[in-house]
Backbone as numpy.savetxt, mean C-alpha at the origin, in Angstrom:
# Nx Ny Nz CAx CAy CAz Cx Cy Cz
1.32 -5.39 -15.09 1.41 -4.06 -14.48 1.25 -4.19 -12.96
2.08 -3.44 -12.26 2.11 -3.48 -10.81 1.59 -2.15 -10.27
0.47 -2.19 -9.54 -0.17 -1.00 -9.00 -0.29 -1.14 -7.49
0.04 -0.08 -6.77 -0.12 -0.10 -5.32 -1.13 0.97 -4.90
-1.80 0.71 -3.79 -2.78 1.64 -3.24 -2.31 2.05 -1.85
-2.18 3.36 -1.65 -1.58 3.88 -0.42 -2.51 4.87 0.27
-2.18 5.15 1.52 -2.94 6.13 2.29 -2.79 5.89 3.77
-3.31 6.80 4.56 -3.28 6.66 6.01 -4.21 5.53 6.45
-4.21 5.25 7.74 -5.11 4.24 8.29 -6.58 4.64 8.06
-7.40 3.67 7.73 -8.86 3.82 7.65 -9.34 4.75 6.54
-8.56 4.88 5.47 -9.00 5.76 4.37 -9.94 5.06 3.40
-10.13 3.75 3.54 -11.04 3.04 2.67 -10.36 2.21 1.60
-9.06 1.96 1.72 -8.35 1.19 0.71 -8.99 -0.18 0.50
-9.32 -0.87 1.57 -9.91 -2.20 1.44 -11.24 -2.17 0.70
-12.03 -1.14 0.95 -13.32 -1.00 0.25 -13.11 -0.85 -1.24
-12.18 0.02 -1.64 -11.94 0.25 -3.07 -11.32 -0.97 -3.73
-10.52 -1.71 -3.01 -9.95 -2.94 -3.56 -11.04 -3.96 -3.82
-11.99 -4.09 -2.89 -13.10 -5.01 -3.11 -13.96 -4.57 -4.30
-14.15 -3.27 -4.44 -14.90 -2.75 -5.58 -14.16 -3.03 -6.89
-12.84 -2.94 -6.86 -12.06 -3.22 -8.05 -12.14 -4.71 -8.42
-12.13 -5.58 -7.43 -12.30 -7.01 -7.71 -13.62 -7.27 -8.42
-14.69 -6.65 -7.94 -16.00 -6.81 -8.57 -15.99 -6.25 -9.99
-15.35 -5.12 -10.17 -15.27 -4.46 -11.48 -14.54 -5.35 -12.49
-13.43 -5.94 -12.06 -12.66 -6.81 -12.95 -13.44 -8.07 -13.29
-14.20 -8.56 -12.32 -15.03 -9.74 -12.55 -16.06 -9.45 -13.64
-16.67 -8.28 -13.58 -17.67 -7.90 -14.58 -17.05 -7.71 -15.96
-15.78 -7.29 -16.00 -15.10 -7.08 -17.27 -14.48 -8.36 -17.81
-14.55 -9.42 -17.03 -14.05 -10.71 -17.49 -12.54 -10.87 -17.41
-11.86 -10.07 -16.58 -10.40 -10.18 -16.48 -9.95 -10.37 -15.02
-10.84 -10.83 -14.18 -10.49 -11.02 -12.77 -9.35 -12.03 -12.60
-9.31 -13.06 -13.47 -8.29 -14.08 -13.34 -6.91 -13.59 -13.77
-6.85 -12.39 -14.35 -5.58 -11.83 -14.81 -4.97 -10.85 -13.80
-5.56 -10.76 -12.62 -5.06 -9.82 -11.61 -4.90 -10.52 -10.27
-3.75 -10.33 -9.65 -3.49 -10.83 -8.31 -3.61 -9.68 -7.32
-4.41 -9.87 -6.28 -4.54 -8.89 -5.21 -3.76 -9.38 -4.00
-2.98 -8.48 -3.41 -2.17 -8.86 -2.27 -2.03 -7.67 -1.33
-1.26 -7.83 -0.24 -1.18 -6.75 0.75 0.18 -6.75 1.44
0.48 -5.62 2.06 1.66 -5.50 2.91 1.29 -4.84 4.23
1.97 -5.22 5.32 2.86 -6.37 5.36 2.07 -7.66 5.20
2.68 -8.64 4.58 2.02 -9.92 4.35 2.11 -10.32 2.90
1.12 -11.06 2.44 1.06 -11.45 1.04 1.70 -12.78 0.72
2.34 -13.41 1.69 2.88 -14.77 1.55 2.91 -15.38 2.95
2.98 -16.69 3.06 2.91 -17.29 4.40 3.94 -16.75 5.40
5.19 -16.64 4.99 6.21 -16.14 5.90 5.99 -14.67 6.21
5.67 -13.89 5.18 5.43 -12.46 5.38 4.23 -12.21 6.27
3.23 -13.08 6.19 2.06 -12.93 7.06 2.44 -13.18 8.52
3.38 -14.08 8.76 3.84 -14.31 10.14 4.56 -13.06 10.65
5.35 -12.45 9.80 6.04 -11.21 10.19 5.02 -10.11 10.44
3.97 -10.06 9.62 2.89 -9.09 9.82 2.32 -9.19 11.24
2.14 -10.42 11.70 1.59 -10.62 13.03 2.43 -9.96 14.11
3.75 -10.03 13.95 4.66 -9.39 14.91 4.58 -7.87 14.80
4.62 -7.37 13.56 4.62 -5.92 13.34 3.39 -5.26 13.94
2.23 -5.87 13.73 0.97 -5.23 14.10 0.44 -5.63 15.48
1.16 -6.48 16.17 0.73 -6.94 17.50 0.58 -5.74 18.44
-0.62 -5.45 18.94 -0.81 -4.28 19.80 -0.06 -4.35 21.12
0.35 -5.54 21.53 1.08 -5.66 22.80 2.48 -5.05 22.69
2.95 -4.80 21.45 4.27 -4.19 21.26 4.20 -2.68 21.10
3.04 -2.10 21.31 2.89 -0.64 21.19 3.85 0.06 22.16
4.68 0.96 21.62 5.63 1.69 22.44 6.87 0.91 22.81
6.98 -0.35 22.36 8.12 -1.19 22.75 9.04 -1.49 21.57
8.50 -1.55 20.36 9.31 -1.89 19.19 10.07 -0.66 18.71
11.38 -0.79 18.51 12.17 0.34 18.04 11.84 0.63 16.57
12.08 1.87 16.16 11.79 2.27 14.78 12.62 1.47 13.79
13.89 1.20 14.12 14.73 0.44 13.20 14.28 -1.02 13.10
13.87 -1.60 14.21 13.34 -2.96 14.17 12.10 -3.02 13.30
11.22 -2.05 13.48 9.99 -1.98 12.67 10.33 -1.91 11.19
11.24 -1.01 10.83 11.62 -0.84 9.43 12.24 -2.11 8.86
13.07 -2.77 9.64 13.71 -4.01 9.19 12.69 -5.13 9.00
11.72 -5.21 9.90 10.68 -6.23 9.76 9.85 -5.99 8.50
9.49 -4.75 8.24 8.75 -4.44 7.01 9.57 -4.82 5.79
10.88 -4.50 5.80 11.73 -4.83 4.67 11.85 -6.34 4.48
11.98 -7.08 5.59 12.08 -8.54 5.49 10.80 -9.15 4.94
9.65 -8.67 5.44 8.37 -9.17 4.92 8.23 -8.84 3.44
8.66 -7.64 3.07 8.55 -7.22 1.65 9.44 -8.08 0.76
10.63 -8.38 1.20 11.54 -9.21 0.41 10.91 -10.57 0.13
10.37 -11.20 1.15 9.72 -12.50 0.98 8.48 -12.39 0.08
7.72 -11.35 0.29 6.50 -11.11 -0.49 6.82 -10.96 -1.97
7.85 -10.19 -2.27 8.23 -9.98 -3.67 8.69 -11.29 -4.30
9.59 -11.99 -3.63 10.15 -13.21 -4.20 9.11 -14.32 -4.35
8.21 -14.42 -3.38 7.28 -15.55 -3.36 5.96 -15.27 -4.08
5.55 -13.99 -4.14 4.22 -13.67 -4.63 4.21 -12.70 -5.81
4.81 -11.53 -5.63 4.66 -10.47 -6.63 5.38 -10.80 -7.93
6.68 -11.09 -7.86 7.43 -11.34 -9.09 6.92 -12.55 -9.86
6.60 -13.68 -9.21 6.04 -14.80 -9.98 4.75 -14.43 -10.71
3.90 -13.62 -10.08 2.65 -13.21 -10.73 2.93 -12.32 -11.93
3.82 -11.35 -11.77 4.15 -10.46 -12.88 4.80 -11.22 -14.03
5.67 -12.16 -13.71 6.35 -12.94 -14.75 5.39 -13.86 -15.49
4.29 -14.23 -14.84 3.29 -15.07 -15.50 2.33 -14.27 -16.36
2.49 -12.94 -16.37 1.65 -12.08 -17.19 0.46 -11.47 -16.48
0.39 -11.62 -15.16 -0.72 -11.05 -14.41 -0.44 -9.63 -13.97
-1.51 -8.86 -13.80 -1.43 -7.60 -13.08 -1.36 -7.90 -11.60
-0.74 -7.01 -10.83 -0.70 -7.14 -9.38 -1.19 -5.82 -8.77
-2.13 -5.94 -7.84 -2.60 -4.79 -7.06 -2.26 -5.06 -5.60
-1.49 -4.17 -5.00 -1.03 -4.38 -3.63 -1.53 -3.27 -2.71
-2.14 -3.68 -1.62 -2.58 -2.77 -0.56 -1.36 -2.44 0.30
-0.76 -1.28 0.04 0.46 -0.76 0.65 1.70 -1.41 0.03
2.80 -0.63 0.04 4.07 -1.12 -0.48 5.17 -0.19 0.05
6.21 0.02 -0.73 7.37 0.77 -0.27 7.03 2.20 0.14
6.03 2.81 -0.49 5.70 4.19 -0.14 5.11 4.31 1.27
4.51 3.24 1.75 4.08 3.24 3.16 5.29 3.26 4.08
6.34 2.54 3.70 7.55 2.57 4.52 8.16 3.97 4.54
8.10 4.65 3.40 8.59 6.03 3.37 7.77 6.92 4.31
6.44 6.81 4.21 5.58 7.67 5.02 5.65 7.33 6.50
5.63 6.04 6.83 5.56 5.62 8.23 6.93 5.62 8.91
7.90 4.94 8.29 9.19 4.81 8.96 10.14 5.98 8.65
10.21 6.39 7.38 11.13 7.47 7.03 10.66 8.81 7.60
9.37 9.14 7.40 8.86 10.44 7.83 8.33 10.41 9.26
7.35 9.55 9.54 6.70 9.58 10.85 7.63 9.10 11.97
8.43 8.08 11.70 9.38 7.59 12.72 10.68 8.38 12.73
10.89 9.17 11.68 12.08 10.02 11.65 13.36 9.34 11.22
13.28 8.18 10.56 14.48 7.48 10.14 15.13 8.10 8.91
14.34 8.83 8.14 14.85 9.43 6.92 14.70 8.51 5.72
14.49 9.10 4.57 14.25 8.30 3.37 15.47 7.50 2.95
16.66 8.05 3.12 17.87 7.32 2.73 18.00 6.02 3.51
17.69 6.07 4.80 17.77 4.87 5.64 16.79 3.81 5.15
15.55 4.21 4.94 14.52 3.26 4.51 14.83 2.71 3.12
15.33 3.55 2.24 15.71 3.07 0.90 16.83 2.04 0.98
17.79 2.29 1.84 18.91 1.35 1.96 18.45 0.01 2.51
17.53 0.02 3.46 17.01 -1.22 4.02 16.21 -2.02 3.00
15.60 -1.34 2.06 14.72 -1.99 1.09 15.38 -2.15 -0.29
16.64 -1.75 -0.42 17.29 -1.73 -1.73 17.25 -3.10 -2.42
17.62 -4.14 -1.69 17.66 -5.47 -2.31 16.27 -5.90 -2.73
15.29 -5.68 -1.88 13.93 -6.17 -2.14 13.30 -5.51 -3.35
13.39 -4.19 -3.44 12.58 -3.47 -4.43 13.35 -3.02 -5.67
14.63 -3.32 -5.76 15.43 -2.76 -6.86 14.89 -3.15 -8.24
14.29 -4.31 -8.34 13.73 -4.74 -9.62 12.21 -4.87 -9.57
11.59 -4.22 -8.59 10.15 -4.41 -8.41 9.49 -3.15 -7.86
9.59 -2.08 -8.61 8.91 -0.85 -8.23 7.58 -0.75 -8.96
6.57 -0.17 -8.32 5.24 -0.12 -8.95 5.21 0.78 -10.18
4.35 0.40 -11.12 4.13 1.23 -12.31 3.28 2.44 -11.97
2.45 2.32 -10.94 1.60 3.43 -10.53 1.27 3.28 -9.05
1.24 4.42 -8.35 0.85 4.47 -6.94 -0.42 5.30 -6.85
-1.49 4.71 -6.33 -2.75 5.42 -6.15 -2.85 5.82 -4.67
-2.75 7.11 -4.43 -2.76 7.63 -3.06 -4.15 8.16 -2.72
-4.80 7.52 -1.75 -6.10 7.98 -1.27 -5.85 9.10 -0.28
-6.09 10.32 -0.72 -5.68 11.51 0.03 -6.77 11.93 1.01
-6.72 11.30 2.19 -7.64 11.63 3.27 -6.81 11.81 4.54
-6.95 12.94 5.20 -6.15 13.21 6.39 -6.50 12.25 7.51
-5.59 12.13 8.47 -5.82 11.22 9.58 -7.03 11.63 10.41
-7.27 12.96 10.54 -8.43 13.41 11.33 -9.73 12.93 10.69
-9.85 13.09 9.38 -11.06 12.67 8.68 -11.19 11.16 8.64
-10.07 10.49 8.43 -10.11 9.03 8.35 -10.55 8.40 9.67
-10.05 8.94 10.77 -10.36 8.36 12.07 -11.77 8.70 12.55
-12.43 9.61 11.87 -13.81 9.92 12.23 -14.80 9.00 11.52
-14.31 8.13 10.64 -15.20 7.34 9.80 -15.60 6.01 10.42
-14.69 5.35 11.13 -14.98 4.03 11.66 -14.04 3.72 12.81
-14.33 2.63 13.52 -13.50 2.27 14.66 -12.19 1.61 14.27
-12.17 0.90 13.14 -10.96 0.22 12.71 -10.71 -1.04 13.52
-9.54 -1.65 13.29 -9.21 -2.92 13.94 -8.34 -2.74 15.17
-7.79 -1.55 15.36 -6.97 -1.26 16.53 -5.73 -2.15 16.64
-5.00 -2.32 15.50 -3.71 -2.98 15.57 -2.67 -1.98 16.07
-1.42 -2.39 16.16 -0.41 -1.53 16.77 -0.25 -0.20 16.05
-0.32 -0.21 14.72 -0.15 1.03 13.98 -1.35 1.95 14.17
-2.54 1.39 14.18 -3.74 2.21 14.37 -3.78 2.83 15.76
-3.19 2.16 16.73 -3.22 2.64 18.11 -2.19 3.73 18.40
-1.34 4.04 17.43 -0.36 5.10 17.64 -1.08 6.44 17.87
-0.37 7.37 18.49 -0.94 8.68 18.83 -1.29 9.47 17.59
-2.20 10.42 17.77 -2.66 11.25 16.65 -1.50 11.99 15.99
-0.53 12.43 16.76 0.61 13.16 16.20 1.40 12.28 15.23
1.50 11.00 15.54 2.17 10.06 14.63 1.43 9.99 13.31
0.11 9.83 13.37 -0.67 9.72 12.14 -0.66 11.02 11.34
-0.55 12.14 12.03 -0.40 13.41 11.33 0.89 13.43 10.53
1.98 12.93 11.11 3.26 12.89 10.40 3.20 11.91 9.23
2.48 10.80 9.39 2.31 9.86 8.28 1.66 10.56 7.09
0.59 11.30 7.37 -0.10 12.02 6.29 0.83 13.05 5.64
1.58 13.75 6.45 2.53 14.73 5.91 3.58 14.03 5.05
3.95 12.82 5.46 4.90 12.05 4.66 4.35 11.71 3.30
3.10 11.26 3.25 2.47 10.96 1.96 2.37 12.22 1.09
2.07 13.35 1.71 1.95 14.59 0.93 3.32 15.01 0.38
4.38 14.73 1.10 5.72 15.00 0.58 6.01 14.08 -0.61
5.64 12.82 -0.50 5.83 11.88 -1.61 5.04 12.32 -2.84
3.87 12.87 -2.60 3.05 13.39 -3.70 3.82 14.42 -4.51
4.64 15.19 -3.84 5.40 16.25 -4.50 6.65 15.74 -5.19
7.18 14.61 -4.77 8.50 14.18 -5.24 8.53 12.90 -6.04
7.54 12.05 -5.90 7.58 10.73 -6.54 6.98 10.74 -7.94
7.48 9.86 -8.81 6.94 9.70 -10.14 5.79 8.67 -10.11
4.92 8.76 -11.08 3.80 7.80 -11.22 2.96 7.73 -9.94
2.80 8.88 -9.30 2.08 8.98 -8.04 0.77 9.74 -8.31
-0.35 9.04 -8.21 -1.66 9.61 -8.56 -2.46 9.86 -7.28
-2.84 11.09 -7.06 -3.59 11.47 -5.86 -5.08 11.44 -6.14
-5.81 10.78 -5.25 -7.26 10.67 -5.36 -7.88 11.20 -4.08
-8.59 12.30 -4.18 -9.26 12.88 -3.02 -10.65 12.28 -2.90
-10.93 11.53 -1.83 -12.23 10.87 -1.71 -13.39 11.85 -1.62
-14.42 11.54 -2.37 -15.70 12.26 -2.26 -16.72 11.19 -1.87
-17.70 10.93 -2.70 -18.55 9.77 -2.44 -17.84 8.50 -2.84
-18.27 7.37 -2.32 -17.61 6.10 -2.60 -17.58 5.79 -4.09
-18.72 5.94 -4.77 -18.79 5.62 -6.19 -17.96 6.60 -7.02
-18.00 7.88 -6.66 -17.22 8.88 -7.39 -15.72 8.64 -7.23
-15.33 8.25 -6.04 -13.91 7.98 -5.80 -13.47 6.75 -6.59
-14.29 5.73 -6.60 -13.93 4.53 -7.35 -13.88 4.81 -8.84
-14.75 5.66 -9.34 -14.72 6.05 -10.75 -13.38 6.69 -11.08
-12.89 7.55 -10.19 -11.59 8.18 -10.41 -10.49 7.12 -10.46
-10.57 6.11 -9.61 -9.58 5.03 -9.61 -9.59 4.31 -10.95
-10.77 3.96 -11.45 -10.84 3.25 -12.73 -10.39 4.12 -13.88
-10.64 5.42 -13.80 -10.17 6.33 -14.85 -8.64 6.34 -14.92
-8.01 6.36 -13.77 -6.54 6.33 -13.74 -6.02 5.00 -14.28
-6.63 3.90 -13.85 -6.20 2.59 -14.32 -6.38 2.45 -15.83
-7.47 3.00 -16.34 -7.70 2.98 -17.79 -6.60 3.78 -18.49
-6.26 4.91 -17.95 -5.26 5.80 -18.55 -3.90 5.14 -18.65
-3.52 4.38 -17.63 -2.18 3.77 -17.62 -2.15 2.41 -18.31
-3.30 1.96 -18.82 -3.34 0.70 -19.56 -3.53 -0.55 -18.74
-4.04 -0.39 -17.53 -4.21 -1.54 -16.64 -5.19 -2.57 -17.20
-6.20 -2.12 -17.94 -7.25 -3.01 -18.42 -6.96 -3.58 -19.81
-5.79 -3.36 -20.35 -5.51 -3.81 -21.72 -5.53 -5.34 -21.84
-5.43 -6.04 -20.73 -5.46 -7.50 -20.77 -6.74 -8.03 -21.37
-7.81 -7.26 -21.26 -9.08 -7.69 -21.86 -8.94 -7.81 -23.38
-8.19 -6.88 -23.98 -7.98 -6.90 -25.42 -7.12 -8.09 -25.83
-6.18 -8.47 -24.97 -5.26 -9.55 -25.30 -5.90 -10.92 -25.22
-7.02 -11.05 -24.47 -7.64 -12.35 -24.29 -8.20 -12.91 -25.59
């Protein structure tokens, strides 16, 4: 099963992913799940990530170049990491995926969903997630929580991040297998994540062992 975790910058995705790793370890199925991220997730894709997020390119990289770089990194990531793991019988959990491209490049950059879909058609045509977990926290609330790493995307103007959030909310209305999780306390939010994963059969590997 392929699950992705989405949301605006600084919504706590990394925290919940670490909590999920611990949870799987306690359930005895940690070795049956691969955790990965975008952009990145393979050696070549990680090199592309470095270019995409380089803060020195703030305001200099065109929207189409950005979208193409994300698509190229995703193609390599799928071929080298995601598909081999799924074919071997593992679950895959990915921090960001195609829906981030929809929110960031299609909506916030204004390229349109058709453009982003066409750029990613080859990469994702046989590798769409079984479930998307959207951490629904607005950019205003997210940016009040911590300083973050200040990469190129985080350094974008507040108006950009507002459009990203609006993009995710539009996806919430239109996409299938899209599960919205409104953060409350950390433990309560993680409980909601595990409830959704239980519902879709993510933990069934324990029974198969």
